[in-house]
Structures are given as structure tokens and as C-alpha cells.
Amino acid sequence: MVLIRILQIGMTSNYGGVESFIMNLYRHIDRQQIQFDFVNMETHNKPLAYTDEIKQLGGHIFKIPGRRENPIQNKRELADIIRNGNYQYVDNNVLTWSYSAGVSLPLRLGTKVIVHSHNAGMNNSMRMRRLLNFINRRYNLNSHIVRLACSHEAGKWLFGHKPFQVIPNGINTQDYQFDASTRDQYRRRFKVEDKHVFLNVARLSHQKNHQYLLKLFKEIVKRDVKAVLFLVGEGELHGQLVAVIHQLHLEAYVNFLGVRDDVSELMQMSDELLFPSFYEGLPIVLVEAQATGLKCFASNKISHEVFLTNEIFPMDIEASVQKNALYALHILQRPYQRRDGAKEIREAGYGVEATAAKMKAIYES
């Protein structure tokens, strides 16, 4: 049997949604038939997220200079990897068109190309990235590109009127099945047995709208002294958010947990997920949270495709924080017997087995 090799571009050192999608796929695809290699373009010698696991699963990681460090060497070394790797596809997992070498080089070298859109917008302040995104959209005209997206909105954002296929951000639902004993154990561990636990899992960046989140939570605390908030993730805005918490006098109510490998358990511990992002592709966090049966209050600016169960509610992020605080507490107080939502997630097509089967068919084409 011929082994198909796929070169993955888009993994970073951040344990984020793109990285979760690729690794969920990698763990569950038939690695006797298909193997992944990865390109690491991170600066300051930062390793890719999941580096040890990638190596254990048989993948190779190629470290090359970042595009901003040395753009010429970046393209030269990437071309060498593609030229010598005998890859069936170069799979570009992207948020924008700002990095084009992963598309232009394999097209020039005769290797097939996938462009997989994982977002539905970008920060307006990133002027250079917006310019590159505009310039490099010309590659969207190429008929040899396989266009994939995590949602219809993410596809329209990147590909416009060009046809594309939606690939659900599948998860291993077994990892997110609700377990009452886990909930009790974690609530004791974090000393929140008598608290109302709110959770946010996201990179600490502009896109995730944490400043609004903290102002919203301030209004929740005014009305519910038992409320606490846990922030899972790291990012460039950590220092700014610490200052906002201090300004709002929330030090006793908000806890930074950093990057975690027990997100499922933290979701089971929690009572409500707050997710006020400005834009998203299709956030895996919300799929995971619904699988655990966690109530979710999520931005109305993200794809409605992620509203998979009856326990996720839209948040108008242009409304006042006072109005949304009342709604968040209304959601919290709704009569509800916490239960496992994993079956509903699988039936909606968001089990990783279905995702792996769809990607396998594409890789073999």
C-alpha cells in the first residue's frame, strides 16, 4: 500500500483552534495510509504545539525561518521541503491570504494544494496583513486549488464566490462526555463548590473580545456575588487584561489559568461558557463545551452552524453589558439537568471520525 504524505502548514506554538483541528484529525486518520509532516515557522526557536505527540505519531517537523525573519530563506527552504518530500498535498491551514508561499510554491513545483479557511474575519489594525491578504487573493482564481472551510462564513470570507467544501471541526466526543464525579472533583479542587462558575477558553487576543467580557462579568458580579470567572489561554493581551481586572476591582473573582491540557474537566466544572468574539471560523471550543453539556452564551457574530444543541444562546456583543449580564444570569438560572451532549454532537456531524473520513477522501483524490 502506497503511503500518502501530506505537508501541513499553519501549525504554531499556540494551543489554539487550528492546532486542535489538525491534531484531532492526525490522531484519528489512518496513519498506515496517510502521514503528516509539519512546517515550523515560529520565531525565537519556539516549538510547535503538540511537538512530542507529533513525533510519537510518526510526523516530521521541518524548522525554517519565519516569513518576517528572513522571507527569502523562508521560501527557499520551504521549496526544498516540497521538492524533496513527494507530497500528495500541501495543506495550508490559514486565517487569511497573507502568507502565499504555501500556495505559490507547490503550484509551481507540481504538488497539489489545499487551502483550508479557519476564520471569518481579521483585525482591522493589522494593516500589512490586510494589504497582503488583498494582494494574495489572486491565488483564489487558480482552478487547481482545493478549497475547504470550517464553516460557510469562513469559506465566504476567504473564497468569495468560488466553490468550497465545508469540513466540520470534528472532536473526539468521548473526551468530552459529561461525568458528574469529574465535576464534583474539580469543583472541590478549585474550591468553587458553592460558586457559579463562568468560563472562557480563548487566546488572549483582540479577536476574542476579552475587554468586553470583563466588563460584562463586572455586571454579573454586581448581581451575583457567588460568580467567579476562569480564563483559559495565553496571548499578547495578558498584561492589558490584568490592568482591566484591577480597574474593575475583579481580582477576587477572575482567575487566569493559562494554557491547559484539562479543558474538558474545566468545562465540566463550570456552569456557563462566555464567548464574546468579534469573529470566528467555527470555534472548536464551543463544540467541545456543548458536548460536555455546558450552557454557552456565545457571540452573535460567529457562524450559527456552531449552535448545535439547545444549550447555546446568542450574545449581542453590540448590546450593553448590563443587558447581557441579565441574560447570562437568566441562562444560568434556567431549569436544566446537566447531561452528556456528546451524542448530539456526533449526530450533528461533528464527531472526529466523520471529519477524518472526509479528509481522507480528499487526501486520496
mmCIF file of C-alpha atoms in Angstrom:
data_model
loop_
_atom_site.group_PDB
_atom_site.id
_atom_site.type_symbol
_atom_site.label_atom_id
_atom_site.label_comp_id
_atom_site.label_asym_id
_atom_site.label_seq_id
_atom_site.Cartn_x
_atom_site.Cartn_y
_atom_site.Cartn_z
ATOM 1 C CA MET A 1 0.000 0.000 0.000
ATOM 2 C CA VAL A 2 1.365 3.412 -1.007
ATOM 3 C CA LEU A 3 1.796 5.796 1.916
ATOM 4 C CA ILE A 4 0.359 9.237 1.195
ATOM 5 C CA ARG A 5 2.309 12.096 2.756
ATOM 6 C CA ILE A 6 0.711 15.470 3.471
ATOM 7 C CA LEU A 7 2.657 18.611 4.361
ATOM 8 C CA GLN A 8 0.786 20.667 6.955
ATOM 9 C CA ILE A 9 1.295 24.442 7.054
ATOM 10 C CA GLY A 10 -0.375 26.600 9.684
ATOM 11 C CA MET A 11 0.540 24.942 12.972
ATOM 12 C CA THR A 12 2.033 27.356 15.510
ATOM 13 C CA SER A 13 3.279 27.221 19.086
ATOM 14 C CA ASN A 14 -0.182 28.291 20.269
ATOM 15 C CA TYR A 15 -2.568 25.615 21.506
ATOM 16 C CA GLY A 16 -5.467 27.105 19.572
ATOM 17 C CA GLY A 17 -8.346 26.086 17.360
ATOM 18 C CA VAL A 18 -6.336 25.402 14.192
ATOM 19 C CA GLU A 19 -3.864 23.304 16.142
ATOM 20 C CA SER A 20 -6.687 21.382 17.834
ATOM 21 C CA PHE A 21 -8.337 20.669 14.486
ATOM 22 C CA ILE A 22 -5.138 19.375 12.874
ATOM 23 C CA MET A 23 -4.237 17.207 15.856
ATOM 24 C CA ASN A 24 -7.748 15.769 16.221
ATOM 25 C CA LEU A 25 -7.535 14.829 12.561
ATOM 26 C CA TYR A 26 -3.995 13.447 12.856
ATOM 27 C CA ARG A 27 -4.898 11.232 15.835
ATOM 28 C CA HIS A 28 -7.849 9.652 14.048
ATOM 29 C CA ILE A 29 -6.844 9.406 10.398
ATOM 30 C CA ASP A 30 -5.479 6.064 9.192
ATOM 31 C CA ARG A 31 -1.751 6.673 9.652
ATOM 32 C CA GLN A 32 -0.915 3.377 7.946
ATOM 33 C CA GLN A 33 -2.120 5.028 4.742
ATOM 34 C CA ILE A 34 -1.659 8.751 5.390
ATOM 35 C CA GLN A 35 1.117 10.541 7.270
ATOM 36 C CA PHE A 36 1.583 14.211 8.076
ATOM 37 C CA ASP A 37 4.729 16.321 8.118
ATOM 38 C CA PHE A 38 4.712 19.833 9.585
ATOM 39 C CA VAL A 39 6.431 23.143 8.880
ATOM 40 C CA ASN A 40 7.513 25.209 11.890
ATOM 41 C CA MET A 41 7.945 28.903 11.021
ATOM 42 C CA GLU A 42 7.863 30.137 14.625
ATOM 43 C CA THR A 43 10.391 32.735 15.773
ATOM 44 C CA HIS A 44 12.718 32.522 18.784
ATOM 45 C CA ASN A 45 13.043 28.734 18.367
ATOM 46 C CA LYS A 46 9.567 28.139 19.776
ATOM 47 C CA PRO A 47 8.417 24.539 19.242
ATOM 48 C CA LEU A 48 5.113 23.757 17.606
ATOM 49 C CA ALA A 49 2.206 22.908 19.859
ATOM 50 C CA TYR A 50 1.988 19.143 20.385
ATOM 51 C CA THR A 51 5.587 18.612 19.180
ATOM 52 C CA ASP A 52 6.173 15.471 21.266
ATOM 53 C CA GLU A 53 2.905 13.902 20.171
ATOM 54 C CA ILE A 54 3.570 14.703 16.506
ATOM 55 C CA LYS A 55 6.854 12.817 16.718
ATOM 56 C CA GLN A 56 5.217 9.900 18.525
ATOM 57 C CA LEU A 57 2.621 9.650 15.747
ATOM 58 C CA GLY A 58 5.346 9.477 13.103
ATOM 59 C CA GLY A 59 5.362 13.037 11.800
ATOM 60 C CA HIS A 60 8.433 15.051 10.843
ATOM 61 C CA ILE A 61 8.748 18.725 11.775
ATOM 62 C CA PHE A 62 10.799 20.976 9.491
ATOM 63 C CA LYS A 63 12.081 24.155 11.164
ATOM 64 C CA ILE A 64 12.547 27.035 8.738
ATOM 65 C CA PRO A 65 12.931 30.806 9.259
ATOM 66 C CA GLY A 66 9.739 32.774 9.781
ATOM 67 C CA ARG A 67 8.485 34.834 6.876
ATOM 68 C CA ARG A 68 9.252 38.052 8.768
ATOM 69 C CA GLU A 69 12.673 36.842 9.979
ATOM 70 C CA ASN A 70 14.018 36.012 6.533
ATOM 71 C CA PRO A 71 11.430 35.903 3.729
ATOM 72 C CA ILE A 72 13.913 34.789 1.069
ATOM 73 C CA GLN A 73 15.272 31.910 3.166
ATOM 74 C CA ASN A 74 11.746 31.023 4.213
ATOM 75 C CA LYS A 75 10.688 30.448 0.607
ATOM 76 C CA ARG A 76 13.929 28.726 -0.357
ATOM 77 C CA GLU A 77 13.742 26.184 2.469
ATOM 78 C CA LEU A 78 10.018 25.584 2.008
ATOM 79 C CA ALA A 79 10.606 24.923 -1.693
ATOM 80 C CA ASP A 80 13.305 22.376 -0.804
ATOM 81 C CA ILE A 81 10.942 20.585 1.589
ATOM 82 C CA ILE A 82 8.201 20.392 -1.046
ATOM 83 C CA ARG A 83 10.619 19.396 -3.815
ATOM 84 C CA ASN A 84 12.118 16.533 -1.812
ATOM 85 C CA GLY A 85 9.075 15.346 0.122
ATOM 86 C CA ASN A 86 6.962 13.580 -2.531
ATOM 87 C CA TYR A 87 3.798 15.057 -1.022
ATOM 88 C CA GLN A 88 0.325 14.370 -2.331
ATOM 89 C CA TYR A 89 -0.857 17.733 -0.993
ATOM 90 C CA VAL A 90 0.441 20.814 0.744
ATOM 91 C CA ASP A 91 -2.361 21.562 3.199
ATOM 92 C CA ASN A 92 -2.486 25.269 4.097
ATOM 93 C CA ASN A 93 -4.487 25.895 7.278
ATOM 94 C CA VAL A 94 -4.986 29.641 7.125
ATOM 95 C CA LEU A 95 -6.816 32.578 8.644
ATOM 96 C CA THR A 96 -6.149 34.932 5.703
ATOM 97 C CA TRP A 97 -4.332 35.014 2.355
ATOM 98 C CA SER A 98 -1.440 36.938 3.924
ATOM 99 C CA TYR A 99 1.087 34.064 3.545
ATOM 100 C CA SER A 100 1.185 32.889 -0.066
ATOM 101 C CA ALA A 101 4.343 30.756 -0.357
ATOM 102 C CA GLY A 102 2.496 27.630 0.819
ATOM 103 C CA VAL A 103 0.245 28.054 -2.218
ATOM 104 C CA SER A 104 2.509 29.505 -4.907
ATOM 105 C CA LEU A 105 5.491 27.173 -4.394
ATOM 106 C CA PRO A 106 3.675 23.808 -4.592
ATOM 107 C CA LEU A 107 1.682 25.021 -7.607
ATOM 108 C CA ARG A 108 4.950 25.897 -9.328
ATOM 109 C CA LEU A 109 6.541 22.592 -8.318
ATOM 110 C CA GLY A 110 3.641 20.402 -9.435
ATOM 111 C CA THR A 111 2.275 19.472 -5.977
ATOM 112 C CA LYS A 112 -1.429 19.709 -5.268
ATOM 113 C CA VAL A 113 -2.640 22.416 -2.890
ATOM 114 C CA ILE A 114 -5.335 22.634 -0.235
ATOM 115 C CA VAL A 115 -6.326 25.990 1.249
ATOM 116 C CA HIS A 116 -8.384 25.462 4.404
ATOM 117 C CA SER A 117 -10.056 28.569 5.834
ATOM 118 C CA HIS A 118 -10.290 28.630 9.636
ATOM 119 C CA ASN A 119 -11.554 32.162 10.248
ATOM 120 C CA ALA A 120 -14.196 34.632 9.097
ATOM 121 C CA GLY A 121 -12.505 37.997 9.604
ATOM 122 C CA MET A 122 -9.386 39.803 10.729
ATOM 123 C CA ASN A 123 -8.241 42.635 12.953
ATOM 124 C CA ASN A 124 -8.575 45.961 11.116
ATOM 125 C CA SER A 125 -5.448 47.282 12.835
ATOM 126 C CA MET A 126 -3.207 44.717 11.079
ATOM 127 C CA ARG A 127 -2.556 46.951 8.075
ATOM 128 C CA MET A 128 0.286 44.992 6.467
ATOM 129 C CA ARG A 129 -1.543 41.697 6.859
ATOM 130 C CA ARG A 130 -4.673 43.230 5.348
ATOM 131 C CA LEU A 131 -2.650 44.510 2.402
ATOM 132 C CA LEU A 132 -1.053 41.098 1.816
ATOM 133 C CA ASN A 133 -4.448 39.448 2.182
ATOM 134 C CA PHE A 134 -5.781 41.738 -0.571
ATOM 135 C CA ILE A 135 -2.798 41.191 -2.896
ATOM 136 C CA ASN A 136 -2.635 37.416 -2.473
ATOM 137 C CA ARG A 137 -6.333 36.859 -3.146
ATOM 138 C CA ARG A 138 -5.277 36.458 -6.773
ATOM 139 C CA TYR A 139 -4.367 32.853 -5.918
ATOM 140 C CA ASN A 140 -8.061 32.231 -5.299
ATOM 141 C CA LEU A 141 -8.517 32.390 -9.072
ATOM 142 C CA ASN A 142 -6.384 29.272 -9.578
ATOM 143 C CA SER A 143 -8.558 26.318 -10.558
ATOM 144 C CA HIS A 144 -6.084 23.762 -9.162
ATOM 145 C CA ILE A 145 -6.630 24.716 -5.511
ATOM 146 C CA VAL A 146 -8.850 22.550 -3.305
ATOM 147 C CA ARG A 147 -10.870 24.993 -1.173
ATOM 148 C CA LEU A 148 -12.021 23.898 2.278
ATOM 149 C CA ALA A 149 -13.561 25.817 5.186
ATOM 150 C CA CYS A 150 -14.633 25.114 8.748
ATOM 151 C CA SER A 151 -17.951 26.916 8.155
ATOM 152 C CA HIS A 152 -19.860 28.632 5.370
ATOM 153 C CA GLU A 153 -18.921 32.047 6.752
ATOM 154 C CA ALA A 154 -15.232 31.124 6.838
ATOM 155 C CA GLY A 155 -15.468 29.933 3.234
ATOM 156 C CA LYS A 156 -17.188 33.084 2.009
ATOM 157 C CA TRP A 157 -14.661 35.233 3.885
ATOM 158 C CA LEU A 158 -11.658 33.645 2.172
ATOM 159 C CA PHE A 159 -13.001 32.406 -1.157
ATOM 160 C CA GLY A 160 -15.809 34.807 -2.030
ATOM 161 C CA HIS A 161 -17.954 33.327 -4.788
ATOM 162 C CA LYS A 162 -15.567 30.456 -5.549
ATOM 163 C CA PRO A 163 -16.902 26.999 -4.619
ATOM 164 C CA PHE A 164 -15.611 25.360 -1.442
ATOM 165 C CA GLN A 165 -16.374 22.366 0.785
ATOM 166 C CA VAL A 166 -17.229 22.721 4.480
ATOM 167 C CA ILE A 167 -15.322 20.321 6.736
ATOM 168 C CA PRO A 168 -16.776 20.262 10.282
ATOM 169 C CA ASN A 169 -14.321 20.873 13.125
ATOM 170 C CA GLY A 170 -14.792 17.377 14.493
ATOM 171 C CA ILE A 171 -13.833 16.450 18.050
ATOM 172 C CA ASN A 172 -13.288 13.189 19.861
ATOM 173 C CA THR A 173 -16.615 13.260 21.680
ATOM 174 C CA GLN A 174 -15.521 10.555 24.123
ATOM 175 C CA ASP A 175 -13.074 13.044 25.637
ATOM 176 C CA TYR A 176 -15.912 15.468 26.394
ATOM 177 C CA GLN A 177 -18.624 13.218 27.784
ATOM 178 C CA PHE A 178 -20.088 14.688 30.941
ATOM 179 C CA ASP A 179 -19.161 12.948 34.172
ATOM 180 C CA ALA A 180 -20.712 14.082 37.450
ATOM 181 C CA SER A 181 -17.823 12.758 39.547
ATOM 182 C CA THR A 182 -15.325 14.779 37.486
ATOM 183 C CA ARG A 183 -17.438 17.883 38.020
ATOM 184 C CA ASP A 184 -17.516 17.335 41.777
ATOM 185 C CA GLN A 185 -13.787 16.572 41.940
ATOM 186 C CA TYR A 186 -12.785 19.722 40.045
ATOM 187 C CA ARG A 187 -15.155 21.954 41.970
ATOM 188 C CA ARG A 188 -13.530 20.747 45.179
ATOM 189 C CA ARG A 189 -10.058 21.146 43.686
ATOM 190 C CA PHE A 190 -10.690 24.789 42.761
ATOM 191 C CA LYS A 191 -12.747 25.459 45.900
ATOM 192 C CA VAL A 192 -15.839 26.530 43.964
ATOM 193 C CA GLU A 193 -18.382 24.066 45.381
ATOM 194 C CA ASP A 194 -20.773 26.904 46.274
ATOM 195 C CA LYS A 195 -19.885 29.224 43.371
ATOM 196 C CA HIS A 196 -21.415 29.967 39.977
ATOM 197 C CA VAL A 197 -18.518 29.230 37.661
ATOM 198 C CA PHE A 198 -18.188 31.130 34.383
ATOM 199 C CA LEU A 199 -15.527 30.060 31.876
ATOM 200 C CA ASN A 200 -13.787 31.476 28.815
ATOM 201 C CA VAL A 201 -11.377 29.417 26.719
ATOM 202 C CA ALA A 202 -9.585 31.538 24.117
ATOM 203 C CA ARG A 203 -6.308 33.098 23.133
ATOM 204 C CA LEU A 204 -5.837 36.443 24.902
ATOM 205 C CA SER A 205 -6.040 38.494 21.708
ATOM 206 C CA HIS A 206 -8.161 41.258 20.194
ATOM 207 C CA GLN A 207 -10.365 38.846 18.235
ATOM 208 C CA LYS A 208 -11.675 37.219 21.417
ATOM 209 C CA ASN A 209 -13.051 40.498 22.846
ATOM 210 C CA HIS A 210 -11.864 39.989 26.429
ATOM 211 C CA GLN A 211 -12.278 43.629 27.438
ATOM 212 C CA TYR A 212 -15.998 43.375 26.745
ATOM 213 C CA LEU A 213 -16.033 40.032 28.560
ATOM 214 C CA LEU A 214 -14.536 41.541 31.708
ATOM 215 C CA LYS A 215 -16.935 44.493 31.693
ATOM 216 C CA LEU A 216 -19.789 42.045 31.211
ATOM 217 C CA PHE A 217 -18.542 39.932 34.094
ATOM 218 C CA LYS A 218 -18.310 43.022 36.315
ATOM 219 C CA GLU A 219 -22.054 43.490 35.801
ATOM 220 C CA ILE A 220 -22.651 39.808 36.572
ATOM 221 C CA VAL A 221 -20.742 40.121 39.862
ATOM 222 C CA LYS A 222 -22.840 43.140 40.851
ATOM 223 C CA ARG A 223 -25.895 40.896 40.650
ATOM 224 C CA ASP A 224 -24.367 37.597 41.794
ATOM 225 C CA VAL A 225 -21.670 37.655 44.474
ATOM 226 C CA LYS A 226 -21.162 33.907 44.022
ATOM 227 C CA ALA A 227 -19.930 34.362 40.435
ATOM 228 C CA VAL A 228 -16.307 33.543 39.519
ATOM 229 C CA LEU A 229 -14.618 33.590 36.118
ATOM 230 C CA PHE A 230 -11.794 31.361 34.856
ATOM 231 C CA LEU A 231 -9.804 32.437 31.790
ATOM 232 C CA VAL A 232 -8.031 29.615 29.948
ATOM 233 C CA GLY A 233 -5.405 30.649 27.385
ATOM 234 C CA GLU A 234 -2.408 32.875 26.851
ATOM 235 C CA GLY A 235 -1.732 35.732 24.498
ATOM 236 C CA GLU A 236 -0.345 39.174 23.839
ATOM 237 C CA LEU A 237 -3.075 40.989 25.795
ATOM 238 C CA HIS A 238 -2.397 39.329 29.149
ATOM 239 C CA GLY A 239 -0.846 42.447 30.700
ATOM 240 C CA GLN A 240 -3.643 44.717 29.467
ATOM 241 C CA LEU A 241 -6.292 42.383 30.842
ATOM 242 C CA VAL A 242 -4.606 42.252 34.248
ATOM 243 C CA ALA A 243 -4.822 46.054 34.309
ATOM 244 C CA VAL A 244 -8.524 45.995 33.342
ATOM 245 C CA ILE A 245 -9.256 43.478 36.098
ATOM 246 C CA HIS A 246 -7.536 45.798 38.573
ATOM 247 C CA GLN A 247 -9.506 48.826 37.312
ATOM 248 C CA LEU A 248 -12.778 46.911 37.680
ATOM 249 C CA HIS A 249 -11.816 45.568 41.134
ATOM 250 C CA LEU A 250 -12.305 41.990 39.968
ATOM 251 C CA GLU A 251 -9.120 40.486 41.410
ATOM 252 C CA ALA A 252 -11.077 38.283 43.822
ATOM 253 C CA TYR A 253 -13.368 36.986 41.075
ATOM 254 C CA VAL A 254 -11.216 36.359 37.982
ATOM 255 C CA ASN A 255 -8.560 33.668 37.652
ATOM 256 C CA PHE A 256 -6.027 33.201 34.821
ATOM 257 C CA LEU A 257 -5.294 29.514 34.234
ATOM 258 C CA GLY A 258 -3.003 29.819 31.195
ATOM 259 C CA VAL A 259 -2.721 27.014 28.634
ATOM 260 C CA ARG A 260 -4.261 23.792 29.985
ATOM 261 C CA ASP A 261 -4.494 20.155 28.973
ATOM 262 C CA ASP A 262 -7.621 19.543 31.079
ATOM 263 C CA VAL A 263 -10.101 21.788 29.262
ATOM 264 C CA SER A 264 -12.759 19.059 29.246
ATOM 265 C CA GLU A 265 -12.600 18.787 33.035
ATOM 266 C CA LEU A 266 -12.726 22.574 33.434
ATOM 267 C CA MET A 267 -15.814 22.683 31.222
ATOM 268 C CA GLN A 268 -17.457 20.021 33.368
ATOM 269 C CA MET A 269 -16.604 22.019 36.489
ATOM 270 C CA SER A 270 -18.170 25.184 35.039
ATOM 271 C CA ASP A 271 -21.763 26.385 34.847
ATOM 272 C CA GLU A 272 -21.647 28.688 31.814
ATOM 273 C CA LEU A 273 -19.211 29.491 28.997
ATOM 274 C CA LEU A 274 -18.960 33.159 27.965
ATOM 275 C CA PHE A 275 -17.668 33.647 24.411
ATOM 276 C CA PRO A 276 -17.988 37.212 23.018
ATOM 277 C CA SER A 277 -15.616 37.000 19.998
ATOM 278 C CA PHE A 278 -15.718 39.630 17.257
ATOM 279 C CA TYR A 279 -15.399 36.902 14.615
ATOM 280 C CA GLU A 280 -14.555 33.206 14.304
ATOM 281 C CA GLY A 281 -14.424 30.478 11.708
ATOM 282 C CA LEU A 282 -16.136 27.776 13.692
ATOM 283 C CA PRO A 283 -14.734 27.618 17.239
ATOM 284 C CA ILE A 284 -13.921 24.098 18.384
ATOM 285 C CA VAL A 285 -14.238 25.320 21.982
ATOM 286 C CA LEU A 286 -17.989 25.723 21.528
ATOM 287 C CA VAL A 287 -18.335 22.246 20.017
ATOM 288 C CA GLU A 288 -16.413 20.812 22.970
ATOM 289 C CA ALA A 289 -18.429 22.771 25.523
ATOM 290 C CA GLN A 290 -21.743 21.603 24.096
ATOM 291 C CA ALA A 291 -20.507 18.000 24.191
ATOM 292 C CA THR A 292 -19.983 18.369 27.952
ATOM 293 C CA GLY A 293 -23.498 19.745 28.370
ATOM 294 C CA LEU A 294 -22.192 23.175 29.396
ATOM 295 C CA LYS A 295 -24.501 26.149 28.869
ATOM 296 C CA CYS A 296 -22.948 28.591 26.374
ATOM 297 C CA PHE A 297 -23.542 32.307 25.822
ATOM 298 C CA ALA A 298 -21.801 32.989 22.521
ATOM 299 C CA SER A 299 -21.294 35.955 20.215
ATOM 300 C CA ASN A 300 -23.911 36.557 17.536
ATOM 301 C CA LYS A 301 -21.074 37.497 15.175
ATOM 302 C CA ILE A 302 -19.923 33.889 14.705
ATOM 303 C CA SER A 303 -21.355 31.215 12.430
ATOM 304 C CA HIS A 304 -24.715 29.891 13.573
ATOM 305 C CA GLU A 305 -23.511 26.476 12.383
ATOM 306 C CA VAL A 306 -21.892 26.036 15.801
ATOM 307 C CA PHE A 307 -25.272 26.294 17.561
ATOM 308 C CA LEU A 308 -25.659 22.522 17.759
ATOM 309 C CA THR A 309 -27.731 21.951 20.920
ATOM 310 C CA ASN A 310 -30.459 23.690 22.905
ATOM 311 C CA GLU A 311 -27.958 24.921 25.500
ATOM 312 C CA ILE A 312 -26.182 27.588 23.431
ATOM 313 C CA PHE A 313 -27.585 31.122 23.261
ATOM 314 C CA PRO A 314 -26.615 34.123 21.085
ATOM 315 C CA MET A 315 -24.981 37.142 22.708
ATOM 316 C CA ASP A 316 -25.454 40.509 21.010
ATOM 317 C CA ILE A 317 -21.961 41.914 21.551
ATOM 318 C CA GLU A 318 -23.157 45.363 20.466
ATOM 319 C CA ALA A 319 -25.692 45.430 23.299
ATOM 320 C CA SER A 320 -24.927 46.917 26.704
ATOM 321 C CA VAL A 321 -23.034 44.818 29.210
ATOM 322 C CA GLN A 322 -25.901 45.389 31.650
ATOM 323 C CA LYS A 323 -28.386 43.756 29.265
ATOM 324 C CA ASN A 324 -26.100 40.822 28.558
ATOM 325 C CA ALA A 325 -25.345 40.338 32.252
ATOM 326 C CA LEU A 326 -29.066 39.890 32.921
ATOM 327 C CA TYR A 327 -29.293 37.426 30.023
ATOM 328 C CA ALA A 328 -26.220 35.485 31.220
ATOM 329 C CA LEU A 329 -27.798 35.106 34.652
ATOM 330 C CA HIS A 330 -31.121 34.121 33.078
ATOM 331 C CA ILE A 331 -29.288 31.348 31.183
ATOM 332 C CA LEU A 332 -27.569 30.272 34.384
ATOM 333 C CA GLN A 333 -30.853 30.033 36.279
ATOM 334 C CA ARG A 334 -32.788 28.148 33.586
ATOM 335 C CA PRO A 335 -34.017 24.780 34.895
ATOM 336 C CA TYR A 336 -31.614 22.225 33.495
ATOM 337 C CA GLN A 337 -30.395 18.773 34.429
ATOM 338 C CA ARG A 338 -26.725 18.675 33.379
ATOM 339 C CA ARG A 339 -26.272 15.841 30.926
ATOM 340 C CA ASP A 340 -23.938 14.462 28.303
ATOM 341 C CA GLY A 341 -24.256 16.244 24.948
ATOM 342 C CA ALA A 342 -21.694 14.102 23.094
ATOM 343 C CA LYS A 343 -24.317 12.064 21.227
ATOM 344 C CA GLU A 344 -25.962 15.219 19.866
ATOM 345 C CA ILE A 345 -22.581 16.488 18.670
ATOM 346 C CA ARG A 346 -21.864 13.225 16.839
ATOM 347 C CA GLU A 347 -25.330 13.197 15.276
ATOM 348 C CA ALA A 348 -24.782 16.764 14.076
ATOM 349 C CA GLY A 349 -21.693 15.573 12.148
ATOM 350 C CA TYR A 350 -19.052 16.965 14.492
ATOM 351 C CA GLY A 351 -17.508 13.698 15.602
ATOM 352 C CA VAL A 352 -13.867 13.468 14.558
ATOM 353 C CA GLU A 353 -14.476 10.126 12.836
ATOM 354 C CA ALA A 354 -16.694 11.822 10.241
ATOM 355 C CA THR A 355 -14.168 14.627 9.771
ATOM 356 C CA ALA A 356 -11.289 12.171 9.336
ATOM 357 C CA ALA A 357 -13.245 10.200 6.738
ATOM 358 C CA LYS A 358 -13.937 13.333 4.696
ATOM 359 C CA MET A 359 -10.320 14.490 4.837
ATOM 360 C CA LYS A 360 -9.043 11.004 3.953
ATOM 361 C CA ALA A 361 -11.181 11.025 0.807
ATOM 362 C CA ILE A 362 -9.726 14.413 -0.168
ATOM 363 C CA TYR A 363 -6.120 13.375 0.521
ATOM 364 C CA GLU A 364 -6.578 10.234 -1.579
ATOM 365 C CA SER A 365 -8.054 12.133 -4.525
#
